[in-house]
GROMACS .gro file of C-alpha atoms in nm:
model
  144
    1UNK     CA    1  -1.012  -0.732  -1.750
    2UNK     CA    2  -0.751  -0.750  -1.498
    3UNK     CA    3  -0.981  -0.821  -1.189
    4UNK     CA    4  -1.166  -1.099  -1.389
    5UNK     CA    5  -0.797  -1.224  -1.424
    6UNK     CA    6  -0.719  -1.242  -1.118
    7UNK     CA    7  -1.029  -1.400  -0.969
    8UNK     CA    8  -0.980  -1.669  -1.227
    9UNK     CA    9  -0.657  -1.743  -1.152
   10UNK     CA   10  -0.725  -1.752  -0.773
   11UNK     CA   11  -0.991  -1.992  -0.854
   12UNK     CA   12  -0.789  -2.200  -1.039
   13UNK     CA   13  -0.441  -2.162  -0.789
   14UNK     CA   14  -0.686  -2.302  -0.478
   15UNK     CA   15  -0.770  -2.606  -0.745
   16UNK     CA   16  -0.385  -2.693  -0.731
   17UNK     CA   17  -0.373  -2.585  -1.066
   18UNK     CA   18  -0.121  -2.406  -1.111
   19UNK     CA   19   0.014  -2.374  -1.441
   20UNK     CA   20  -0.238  -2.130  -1.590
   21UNK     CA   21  -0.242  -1.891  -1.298
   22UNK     CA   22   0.142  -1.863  -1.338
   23UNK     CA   23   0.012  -1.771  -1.678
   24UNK     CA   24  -0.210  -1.500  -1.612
   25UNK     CA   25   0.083  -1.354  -1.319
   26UNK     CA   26   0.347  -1.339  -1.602
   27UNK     CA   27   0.056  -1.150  -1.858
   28UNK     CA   28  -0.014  -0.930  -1.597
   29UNK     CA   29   0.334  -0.834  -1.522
   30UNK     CA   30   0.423  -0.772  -1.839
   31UNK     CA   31   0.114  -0.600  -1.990
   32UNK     CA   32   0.001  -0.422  -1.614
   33UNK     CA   33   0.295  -0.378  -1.484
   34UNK     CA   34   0.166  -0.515  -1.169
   35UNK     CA   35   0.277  -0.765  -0.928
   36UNK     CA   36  -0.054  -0.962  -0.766
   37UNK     CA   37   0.043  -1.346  -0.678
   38UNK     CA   38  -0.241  -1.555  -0.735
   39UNK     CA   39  -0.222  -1.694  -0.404
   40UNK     CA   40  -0.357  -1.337  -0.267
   41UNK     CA   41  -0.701  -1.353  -0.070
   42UNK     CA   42  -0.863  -1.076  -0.287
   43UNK     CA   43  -1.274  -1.039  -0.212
   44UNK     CA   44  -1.543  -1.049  -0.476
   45UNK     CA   45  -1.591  -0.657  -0.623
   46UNK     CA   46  -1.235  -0.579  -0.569
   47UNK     CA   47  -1.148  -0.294  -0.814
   48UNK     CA   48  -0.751  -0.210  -0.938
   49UNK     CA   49  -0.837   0.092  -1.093
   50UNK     CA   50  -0.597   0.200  -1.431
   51UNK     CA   51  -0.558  -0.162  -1.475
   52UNK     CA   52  -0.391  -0.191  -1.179
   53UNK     CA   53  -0.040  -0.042  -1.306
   54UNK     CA   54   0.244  -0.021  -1.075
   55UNK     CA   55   0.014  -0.291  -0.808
   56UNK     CA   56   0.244  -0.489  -0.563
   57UNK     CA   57   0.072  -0.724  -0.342
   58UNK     CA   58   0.200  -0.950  -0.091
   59UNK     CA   59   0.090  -1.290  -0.218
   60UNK     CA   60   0.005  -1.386   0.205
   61UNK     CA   61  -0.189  -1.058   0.229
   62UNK     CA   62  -0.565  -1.037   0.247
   63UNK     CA   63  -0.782  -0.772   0.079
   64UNK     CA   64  -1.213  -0.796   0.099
   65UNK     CA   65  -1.513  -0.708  -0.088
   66UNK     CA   66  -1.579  -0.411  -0.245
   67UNK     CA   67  -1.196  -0.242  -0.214
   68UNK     CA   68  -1.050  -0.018  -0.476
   69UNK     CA   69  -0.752   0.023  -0.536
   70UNK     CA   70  -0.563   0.321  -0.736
   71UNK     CA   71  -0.218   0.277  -0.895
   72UNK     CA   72   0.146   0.216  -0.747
   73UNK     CA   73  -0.012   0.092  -0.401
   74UNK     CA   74   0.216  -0.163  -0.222
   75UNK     CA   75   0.039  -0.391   0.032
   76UNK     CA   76   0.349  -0.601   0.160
   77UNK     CA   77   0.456  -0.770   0.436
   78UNK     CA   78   0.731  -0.657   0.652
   79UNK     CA   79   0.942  -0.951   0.768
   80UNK     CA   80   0.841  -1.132   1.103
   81UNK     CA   81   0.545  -0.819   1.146
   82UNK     CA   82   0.358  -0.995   0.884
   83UNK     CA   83   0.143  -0.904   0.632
   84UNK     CA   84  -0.183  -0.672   0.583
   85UNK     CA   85  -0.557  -0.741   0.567
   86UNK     CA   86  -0.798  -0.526   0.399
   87UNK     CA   87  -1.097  -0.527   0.525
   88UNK     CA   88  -1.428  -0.442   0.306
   89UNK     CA   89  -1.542  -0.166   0.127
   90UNK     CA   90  -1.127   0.005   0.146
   91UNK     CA   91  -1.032   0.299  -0.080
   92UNK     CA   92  -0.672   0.300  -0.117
   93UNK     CA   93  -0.518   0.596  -0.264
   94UNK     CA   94  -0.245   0.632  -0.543
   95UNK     CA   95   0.141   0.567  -0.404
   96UNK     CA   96  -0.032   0.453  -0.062
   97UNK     CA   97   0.220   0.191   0.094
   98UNK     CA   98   0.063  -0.066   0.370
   99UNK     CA   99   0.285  -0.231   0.517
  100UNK     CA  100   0.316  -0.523   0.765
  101UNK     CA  101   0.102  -0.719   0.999
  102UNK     CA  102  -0.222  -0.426   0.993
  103UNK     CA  103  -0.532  -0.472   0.960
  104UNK     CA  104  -0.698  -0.184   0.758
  105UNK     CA  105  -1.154  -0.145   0.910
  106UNK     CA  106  -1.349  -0.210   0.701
  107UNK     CA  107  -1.497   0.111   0.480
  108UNK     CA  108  -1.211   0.305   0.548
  109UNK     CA  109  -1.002   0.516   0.308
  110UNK     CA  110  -0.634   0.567   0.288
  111UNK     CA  111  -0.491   0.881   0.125
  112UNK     CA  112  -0.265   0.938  -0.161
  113UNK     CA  113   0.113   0.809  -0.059
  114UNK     CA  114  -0.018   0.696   0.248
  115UNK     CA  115   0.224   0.533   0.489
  116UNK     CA  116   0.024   0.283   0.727
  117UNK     CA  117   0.263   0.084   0.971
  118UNK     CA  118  -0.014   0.081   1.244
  119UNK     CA  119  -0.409  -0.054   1.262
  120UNK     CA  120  -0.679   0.152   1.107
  121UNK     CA  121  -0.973   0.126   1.290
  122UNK     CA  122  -1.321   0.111   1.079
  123UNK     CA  123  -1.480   0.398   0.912
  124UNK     CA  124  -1.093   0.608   0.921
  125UNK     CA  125  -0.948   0.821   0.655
  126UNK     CA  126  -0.584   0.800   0.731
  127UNK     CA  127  -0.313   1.058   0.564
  128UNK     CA  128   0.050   1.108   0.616
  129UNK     CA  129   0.420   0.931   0.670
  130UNK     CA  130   0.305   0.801   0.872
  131UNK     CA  131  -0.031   0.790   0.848
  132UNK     CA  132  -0.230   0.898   1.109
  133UNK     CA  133  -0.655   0.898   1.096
  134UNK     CA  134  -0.769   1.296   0.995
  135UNK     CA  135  -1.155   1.159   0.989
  136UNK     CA  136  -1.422   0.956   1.079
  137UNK     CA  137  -1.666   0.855   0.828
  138UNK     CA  138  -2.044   0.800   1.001
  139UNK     CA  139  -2.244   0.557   0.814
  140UNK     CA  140  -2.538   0.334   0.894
  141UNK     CA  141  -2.292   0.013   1.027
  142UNK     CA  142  -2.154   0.303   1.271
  143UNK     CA  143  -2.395   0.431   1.416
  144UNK     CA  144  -2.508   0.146   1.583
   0.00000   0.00000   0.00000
């Protein structure tokens, strides 16, 4: 329910419409305890798994396609460093904080309380404070 939500309210926010999309970003504070602007860039498929409690997103960030993402993940800018993009086909972890001007490759995954400052490059897992890549995943767009 919540990603239909949001997608709707989008929608509607890029429409200048704005009334109902404050709306549905006061429901979803209150009932999901989550924090997602409607302003936020957030690609078709997106997932917020468990609703997407605990959820803040930076309403300049930028996630893609396919993402999922777990609960209490922060994607928020960082002053003048700006603010994240997701890439497609992202896993972030529970807790995971991203923060700043990063760009996160596309089909990557970021561990559980996560710390990314820096850029992950495609096809990463990435662990730690900070978070440093452990892995990379081979799949058909890599091995090219």
């Amino acid at each position: 329910m919540l990603n239909e939500l949001l997608h709707f309210g989008h929608r509607l926010y890029i429409k200048k419409r704005r009334l109902i999309p404050k709306i549905i970003y006061r429901f979803n504070r209150v009932i999901f305890s989550c924090d997602i602007p409607p302003k936020t860039e957030i690609g078709e498929g997106t997932l917020f798994s468990h609703s997407g409690l605990g959820v803040v997103v930076n309403e300049e960030a930028i996630i893609g396609k396919n993402c999922r993402i777990l609960q209490n993940v922060t994607i928020g800018g960082r002053g003048d460093h700006g603010v994240p993009v997701i890439e497609d086909n992202v896993t972030i972890g529970a807790c995971a904080c991203i923060i700043g001007g990063v760009t996160v490759g596309h089909d990557s995954v970021i561990g559980a309380h996560a710390v990314v400052l820096k850029d992950v490059p495609p096809c990463s897992v990435v662990v730690g404070n900070p978070a440093k890549v452990v892995k990379t995943i081979a799949n058909e767009n890599n091995k090219k």
